[in-house]
Amino acid sequence: MPADPRRPVHEWRPDEPPPLGQRNALLRLTAAIRQTIDLVMDTDAPENEIDAAAAALEAWNERLAAQPRGRPLRGYAEASTAGNVRSVRDNSAVTGALNPIAPPMTFRIFDDYVTGEGVVGIPYEGPPGHIHGGVTAMIFDELLGLAQSLTAQSGMTGTLTVRYRRPTPLGQPLEFRGVVDRVEGRKIFTSATLHANGVLCAESEAVFITVAKDTFSRLAEQTGRPLLPER
């Protein structure tokens, strides 16, 4: 059964990490699911083995579905909304440690720039043997959102431009690097590059618009998912 997009949110604790024991277990589960996704994309197993794997996964899904749902939403959905480069972003679709569909990227923060490194596999394929351009843009958006957080302001993407210089290969070490170029009032101008094995594959520029921190709490309330009192 698909997850209910209106699932109850017991609490939103953006600056509080989840309990260590539970988080470690979720990290393990997330890693296992990522491996499953990789295997599903590449397996040439016979029908009976695929059916057996599906049955095992269906059984575990039923077991998890019977457990309590709606754990507190801790952390931010993306780097740009945090205004804090050290914020927890476990749920991020791009860098979330607890999000099994997030590309396997590691972001690092320095005094005046940020980097993203990783090896992206076939779940993110576009042209044969190369990364989908939309995935590249998504990573740029998150990286530059993290870069703009170096200004200690929270914001949202106003514009994002990507120039694709050449196809970005799958299975090769990637290095993204992002910086803040300048700040003009509420606008934060950023730029980034993507190299694969030292070869320039893409460049990006983004403008972020700073917003009040309580904007994101209001957005959470408007999703139709009720904010329930603490358990």
PDB file of C-alpha atoms in Angstrom, residues 23-223:
ATOM      1  CA  ARG A  23      18.481   6.284  13.543  1.00  0.00           C
ATOM      2  CA  ASN A  24      21.166   3.594  13.379  1.00  0.00           C
ATOM      3  CA  ALA A  25      18.514   0.997  12.590  1.00  0.00           C
ATOM      4  CA  LEU A  26      16.999   3.260   9.931  1.00  0.00           C
ATOM      5  CA  LEU A  27      20.446   3.835   8.410  1.00  0.00           C
ATOM      6  CA  ARG A  28      20.873   0.074   8.123  1.00  0.00           C
ATOM      7  CA  LEU A  29      17.417  -0.331   6.588  1.00  0.00           C
ATOM      8  CA  THR A  30      18.046   2.517   4.138  1.00  0.00           C
ATOM      9  CA  ALA A  31      21.352   0.977   3.023  1.00  0.00           C
ATOM     10  CA  ALA A  32      19.645  -2.376   2.447  1.00  0.00           C
ATOM     11  CA  ILE A  33      16.873  -0.759   0.385  1.00  0.00           C
ATOM     12  CA  ARG A  34      19.415   1.140  -1.716  1.00  0.00           C
ATOM     13  CA  GLN A  35      21.222  -2.113  -2.434  1.00  0.00           C
ATOM     14  CA  THR A  36      17.906  -3.709  -3.390  1.00  0.00           C
ATOM     15  CA  ILE A  37      17.175  -0.868  -5.813  1.00  0.00           C
ATOM     16  CA  ASP A  38      20.608  -1.294  -7.425  1.00  0.00           C
ATOM     17  CA  LEU A  39      20.089  -5.047  -7.754  1.00  0.00           C
ATOM     18  CA  VAL A  40      16.574  -4.700  -9.179  1.00  0.00           C
ATOM     19  CA  MET A  41      17.901  -2.371 -11.884  1.00  0.00           C
ATOM     20  CA  ASP A  42      20.613  -4.828 -12.934  1.00  0.00           C
ATOM     21  CA  THR A  43      19.561  -8.374 -12.068  1.00  0.00           C
ATOM     22  CA  ASP A  44      19.113 -11.039 -14.718  1.00  0.00           C
ATOM     23  CA  ALA A  45      17.929 -13.643 -12.212  1.00  0.00           C
ATOM     24  CA  PRO A  46      15.394 -16.282 -13.270  1.00  0.00           C
ATOM     25  CA  GLU A  47      11.705 -15.723 -12.645  1.00  0.00           C
ATOM     26  CA  ASN A  48      11.528 -17.960  -9.563  1.00  0.00           C
ATOM     27  CA  GLU A  49      14.323 -16.051  -7.805  1.00  0.00           C
ATOM     28  CA  ILE A  50      12.705 -12.710  -8.587  1.00  0.00           C
ATOM     29  CA  ASP A  51       9.354 -13.985  -7.308  1.00  0.00           C
ATOM     30  CA  ALA A  52      11.023 -15.232  -4.108  1.00  0.00           C
ATOM     31  CA  ALA A  53      12.660 -11.855  -3.529  1.00  0.00           C
ATOM     32  CA  ALA A  54       9.350 -10.070  -4.140  1.00  0.00           C
ATOM     33  CA  ALA A  55       7.547 -12.346  -1.673  1.00  0.00           C
ATOM     34  CA  ALA A  56      10.166 -11.681   1.010  1.00  0.00           C
ATOM     35  CA  LEU A  57       9.919  -7.922   0.502  1.00  0.00           C
ATOM     36  CA  GLU A  58       6.128  -8.027   0.541  1.00  0.00           C
ATOM     37  CA  ALA A  59       6.224  -9.892   3.850  1.00  0.00           C
ATOM     38  CA  TRP A  60       8.509  -7.299   5.409  1.00  0.00           C
ATOM     39  CA  ASN A  61       6.392  -4.467   4.051  1.00  0.00           C
ATOM     40  CA  GLU A  62       3.358  -5.986   5.761  1.00  0.00           C
ATOM     41  CA  ARG A  63       5.321  -6.252   9.005  1.00  0.00           C
ATOM     42  CA  LEU A  64       6.433  -2.616   8.871  1.00  0.00           C
ATOM     43  CA  ALA A  65       2.946  -1.462   7.857  1.00  0.00           C
ATOM     44  CA  ALA A  66       1.602  -2.999  11.067  1.00  0.00           C
ATOM     45  CA  GLN A  67       3.941  -0.841  13.180  1.00  0.00           C
ATOM     46  CA  PRO A  68       3.198   2.714  14.401  1.00  0.00           C
ATOM     47  CA  ARG A  69       3.477   5.402  11.725  1.00  0.00           C
ATOM     48  CA  GLY A  70       4.016   9.143  11.703  1.00  0.00           C
ATOM     49  CA  ARG A  71       7.316   9.500  13.544  1.00  0.00           C
ATOM     50  CA  PRO A  72       8.350  13.113  14.211  1.00  0.00           C
ATOM     51  CA  LEU A  73       9.757  14.915  11.182  1.00  0.00           C
ATOM     52  CA  ARG A  74      13.230  15.865  12.300  1.00  0.00           C
ATOM     53  CA  GLY A  75      15.546  17.909  10.140  1.00  0.00           C
ATOM     54  CA  TYR A  76      14.973  19.913   6.986  1.00  0.00           C
ATOM     55  CA  ALA A  77      13.797  18.725   3.588  1.00  0.00           C
ATOM     56  CA  GLU A  78      16.658  20.518   1.847  1.00  0.00           C
ATOM     57  CA  ALA A  79      19.777  22.493   2.665  1.00  0.00           C
ATOM     58  CA  SER A  80      18.566  25.894   1.508  1.00  0.00           C
ATOM     59  CA  THR A  81      15.640  26.028   3.929  1.00  0.00           C
ATOM     60  CA  ALA A  82      17.783  25.453   6.989  1.00  0.00           C
ATOM     61  CA  GLY A  83      19.985  28.527   6.995  1.00  0.00           C
ATOM     62  CA  ASN A  84      22.476  26.327   8.830  1.00  0.00           C
ATOM     63  CA  VAL A  85      25.109  24.281   7.013  1.00  0.00           C
ATOM     64  CA  ARG A  86      25.262  21.814   9.924  1.00  0.00           C
ATOM     65  CA  SER A  87      21.531  21.125   9.962  1.00  0.00           C
ATOM     66  CA  VAL A  88      20.029  17.647   9.938  1.00  0.00           C
ATOM     67  CA  ARG A  89      18.668  16.711   6.485  1.00  0.00           C
ATOM     68  CA  ASP A  90      17.957  12.997   6.855  1.00  0.00           C
ATOM     69  CA  ASN A  91      14.772  13.202   4.758  1.00  0.00           C
ATOM     70  CA  SER A  92      16.260  15.120   1.821  1.00  0.00           C
ATOM     71  CA  ALA A  93      15.482  13.611  -1.583  1.00  0.00           C
ATOM     72  CA  VAL A  94      19.037  14.471  -2.631  1.00  0.00           C
ATOM     73  CA  THR A  95      21.269  13.911   0.393  1.00  0.00           C
ATOM     74  CA  GLY A  96      19.001  12.280   2.973  1.00  0.00           C
ATOM     75  CA  ALA A  97      20.836   9.602   4.921  1.00  0.00           C
ATOM     76  CA  LEU A  98      17.453   8.046   5.724  1.00  0.00           C
ATOM     77  CA  ASN A  99      15.982   8.478   2.243  1.00  0.00           C
ATOM     78  CA  PRO A 100      16.677   5.366   0.142  1.00  0.00           C
ATOM     79  CA  ILE A 101      16.010   7.142  -3.165  1.00  0.00           C
ATOM     80  CA  ALA A 102      18.624   9.847  -2.521  1.00  0.00           C
ATOM     81  CA  PRO A 103      21.739   9.544  -4.711  1.00  0.00           C
ATOM     82  CA  PRO A 104      24.796   8.300  -2.775  1.00  0.00           C
ATOM     83  CA  MET A 105      26.448  11.705  -2.395  1.00  0.00           C
ATOM     84  CA  THR A 106      28.568  13.033   0.465  1.00  0.00           C
ATOM     85  CA  PHE A 107      28.542  16.810   0.952  1.00  0.00           C
ATOM     86  CA  ARG A 108      31.388  18.591   2.758  1.00  0.00           C
ATOM     87  CA  ILE A 109      31.432  22.120   4.108  1.00  0.00           C
ATOM     88  CA  PHE A 110      34.432  24.446   4.079  1.00  0.00           C
ATOM     89  CA  ASP A 111      34.848  28.079   5.088  1.00  0.00           C
ATOM     90  CA  ASP A 112      33.829  29.566   1.747  1.00  0.00           C
ATOM     91  CA  TYR A 113      32.694  26.671  -0.445  1.00  0.00           C
ATOM     92  CA  VAL A 114      30.974  23.289  -0.358  1.00  0.00           C
ATOM     93  CA  THR A 115      31.617  20.056  -2.223  1.00  0.00           C
ATOM     94  CA  GLY A 116      29.607  16.988  -3.142  1.00  0.00           C
ATOM     95  CA  GLU A 117      31.294  13.704  -3.964  1.00  0.00           C
ATOM     96  CA  GLY A 118      29.984  10.285  -4.890  1.00  0.00           C
ATOM     97  CA  VAL A 119      29.573   7.557  -7.475  1.00  0.00           C
ATOM     98  CA  VAL A 120      26.108   7.471  -9.039  1.00  0.00           C
ATOM     99  CA  GLY A 121      24.774   4.158 -10.345  1.00  0.00           C
ATOM    100  CA  ILE A 122      22.191   2.896 -12.821  1.00  0.00           C
ATOM    101  CA  PRO A 123      19.065   3.844 -10.824  1.00  0.00           C
ATOM    102  CA  TYR A 124      19.842   7.412 -11.962  1.00  0.00           C
ATOM    103  CA  GLU A 125      20.609   6.604 -15.610  1.00  0.00           C
ATOM    104  CA  GLY A 126      19.449   8.813 -18.470  1.00  0.00           C
ATOM    105  CA  PRO A 127      21.386   8.324 -21.713  1.00  0.00           C
ATOM    106  CA  PRO A 128      22.936   4.840 -21.760  1.00  0.00           C
ATOM    107  CA  GLY A 129      25.837   4.750 -19.340  1.00  0.00           C
ATOM    108  CA  HIS A 130      25.305   8.330 -18.170  1.00  0.00           C
ATOM    109  CA  ILE A 131      23.411  10.215 -15.472  1.00  0.00           C
ATOM    110  CA  HIS A 132      19.966  11.658 -16.203  1.00  0.00           C
ATOM    111  CA  GLY A 133      20.231  15.417 -16.651  1.00  0.00           C
ATOM    112  CA  GLY A 134      17.393  15.976 -14.201  1.00  0.00           C
ATOM    113  CA  VAL A 135      19.343  14.161 -11.495  1.00  0.00           C
ATOM    114  CA  THR A 136      22.350  16.376 -12.189  1.00  0.00           C
ATOM    115  CA  ALA A 137      20.149  19.466 -11.835  1.00  0.00           C
ATOM    116  CA  MET A 138      18.656  18.131  -8.602  1.00  0.00           C
ATOM    117  CA  ILE A 139      22.107  17.640  -7.069  1.00  0.00           C
ATOM    118  CA  PHE A 140      23.169  21.123  -8.188  1.00  0.00           C
ATOM    119  CA  ASP A 141      20.057  22.584  -6.549  1.00  0.00           C
ATOM    120  CA  GLU A 142      20.843  20.920  -3.223  1.00  0.00           C
ATOM    121  CA  LEU A 143      24.555  21.727  -3.382  1.00  0.00           C
ATOM    122  CA  LEU A 144      23.923  25.394  -4.112  1.00  0.00           C
ATOM    123  CA  GLY A 145      21.272  25.487  -1.417  1.00  0.00           C
ATOM    124  CA  LEU A 146      23.926  24.296   0.991  1.00  0.00           C
ATOM    125  CA  ALA A 147      26.358  26.888  -0.361  1.00  0.00           C
ATOM    126  CA  GLN A 148      23.888  29.736   0.178  1.00  0.00           C
ATOM    127  CA  SER A 149      23.466  28.553   3.759  1.00  0.00           C
ATOM    128  CA  LEU A 150      27.054  29.695   4.320  1.00  0.00           C
ATOM    129  CA  THR A 151      25.491  33.155   4.587  1.00  0.00           C
ATOM    130  CA  ALA A 152      23.502  31.899   7.633  1.00  0.00           C
ATOM    131  CA  GLN A 153      20.238  32.712   5.862  1.00  0.00           C
ATOM    132  CA  SER A 154      17.424  30.386   4.849  1.00  0.00           C
ATOM    133  CA  GLY A 155      16.029  30.707   1.367  1.00  0.00           C
ATOM    134  CA  MET A 156      14.291  29.080  -1.564  1.00  0.00           C
ATOM    135  CA  THR A 157      15.451  28.584  -5.127  1.00  0.00           C
ATOM    136  CA  GLY A 158      14.415  31.476  -7.350  1.00  0.00           C
ATOM    137  CA  THR A 159      16.198  30.367 -10.510  1.00  0.00           C
ATOM    138  CA  LEU A 160      18.448  27.443 -11.386  1.00  0.00           C
ATOM    139  CA  THR A 161      20.425  27.279 -14.622  1.00  0.00           C
ATOM    140  CA  VAL A 162      22.444  24.258 -15.731  1.00  0.00           C
ATOM    141  CA  ARG A 163      24.839  24.161 -18.686  1.00  0.00           C
ATOM    142  CA  TYR A 164      25.606  20.594 -19.717  1.00  0.00           C
ATOM    143  CA  ARG A 165      29.101  20.480 -21.231  1.00  0.00           C
ATOM    144  CA  ARG A 166      29.186  16.727 -21.844  1.00  0.00           C
ATOM    145  CA  PRO A 167      27.329  13.626 -20.629  1.00  0.00           C
ATOM    146  CA  THR A 168      28.169  12.702 -17.031  1.00  0.00           C
ATOM    147  CA  PRO A 169      29.210   9.041 -16.737  1.00  0.00           C
ATOM    148  CA  LEU A 170      27.719   6.541 -14.336  1.00  0.00           C
ATOM    149  CA  GLY A 171      30.023   4.644 -12.030  1.00  0.00           C
ATOM    150  CA  GLN A 172      32.751   7.292 -12.022  1.00  0.00           C
ATOM    151  CA  PRO A 173      33.843   9.522  -9.108  1.00  0.00           C
ATOM    152  CA  LEU A 174      31.969  12.814  -9.299  1.00  0.00           C
ATOM    153  CA  GLU A 175      32.967  16.094  -7.680  1.00  0.00           C
ATOM    154  CA  PHE A 176      30.568  19.012  -7.325  1.00  0.00           C
ATOM    155  CA  ARG A 177      31.876  22.323  -5.969  1.00  0.00           C
ATOM    156  CA  GLY A 178      29.686  25.304  -5.065  1.00  0.00           C
ATOM    157  CA  VAL A 179      30.309  28.859  -3.862  1.00  0.00           C
ATOM    158  CA  VAL A 180      28.440  32.035  -2.978  1.00  0.00           C
ATOM    159  CA  ASP A 181      29.238  34.688  -5.578  1.00  0.00           C
ATOM    160  CA  ARG A 182      27.515  37.667  -3.989  1.00  0.00           C
ATOM    161  CA  VAL A 183      24.529  38.821  -1.945  1.00  0.00           C
ATOM    162  CA  GLU A 184      22.189  41.585  -3.081  1.00  0.00           C
ATOM    163  CA  GLY A 185      19.479  42.273  -0.535  1.00  0.00           C
ATOM    164  CA  ARG A 186      17.311  39.149  -0.292  1.00  0.00           C
ATOM    165  CA  LYS A 187      19.008  37.556  -3.311  1.00  0.00           C
ATOM    166  CA  ILE A 188      21.920  35.162  -2.850  1.00  0.00           C
ATOM    167  CA  PHE A 189      23.827  34.382  -6.060  1.00  0.00           C
ATOM    168  CA  THR A 190      25.637  31.049  -6.233  1.00  0.00           C
ATOM    169  CA  SER A 191      27.498  28.937  -8.792  1.00  0.00           C
ATOM    170  CA  ALA A 192      28.895  25.426  -9.068  1.00  0.00           C
ATOM    171  CA  THR A 193      30.754  22.985 -11.286  1.00  0.00           C
ATOM    172  CA  LEU A 194      30.606  19.226 -11.813  1.00  0.00           C
ATOM    173  CA  HIS A 195      33.681  17.208 -12.771  1.00  0.00           C
ATOM    174  CA  ALA A 196      33.965  13.476 -13.450  1.00  0.00           C
ATOM    175  CA  ASN A 197      37.530  12.208 -13.117  1.00  0.00           C
ATOM    176  CA  GLY A 198      38.754  15.781 -13.524  1.00  0.00           C
ATOM    177  CA  VAL A 199      36.724  16.473 -16.681  1.00  0.00           C
ATOM    178  CA  LEU A 200      34.180  19.312 -16.601  1.00  0.00           C
ATOM    179  CA  CYS A 201      30.703  17.899 -17.292  1.00  0.00           C
ATOM    180  CA  ALA A 202      28.329  20.670 -16.197  1.00  0.00           C
ATOM    181  CA  GLU A 203      28.106  24.121 -14.633  1.00  0.00           C
ATOM    182  CA  SER A 204      25.265  25.720 -12.727  1.00  0.00           C
ATOM    183  CA  GLU A 205      24.125  29.056 -11.355  1.00  0.00           C
ATOM    184  CA  ALA A 206      21.287  29.650  -8.919  1.00  0.00           C
ATOM    185  CA  VAL A 207      19.675  32.594  -7.180  1.00  0.00           C
ATOM    186  CA  PHE A 208      18.111  31.982  -3.773  1.00  0.00           C
ATOM    187  CA  ILE A 209      15.570  34.312  -2.184  1.00  0.00           C
ATOM    188  CA  THR A 210      15.782  34.601   1.584  1.00  0.00           C
ATOM    189  CA  VAL A 211      12.554  34.059   3.487  1.00  0.00           C
ATOM    190  CA  ALA A 212      11.491  34.135   7.118  1.00  0.00           C
ATOM    191  CA  LYS A 213      12.275  30.946   9.030  1.00  0.00           C
ATOM    192  CA  ASP A 214       8.626  30.445  10.027  1.00  0.00           C
ATOM    193  CA  THR A 215       7.702  30.215   6.330  1.00  0.00           C
ATOM    194  CA  PHE A 216       8.631  26.549   6.325  1.00  0.00           C
ATOM    195  CA  SER A 217       6.537  25.758   9.374  1.00  0.00           C
ATOM    196  CA  ARG A 218       3.561  27.338   7.621  1.00  0.00           C
ATOM    197  CA  LEU A 219       4.245  25.304   4.486  1.00  0.00           C
ATOM    198  CA  ALA A 220       4.285  22.116   6.558  1.00  0.00           C
ATOM    199  CA  GLU A 221       0.903  23.026   8.021  1.00  0.00           C
ATOM    200  CA  GLN A 222      -0.542  23.663   4.555  1.00  0.00           C
ATOM    201  CA  THR A 223       0.270  20.187   3.221  1.00  0.00           C
TER     202      THR A 223
END
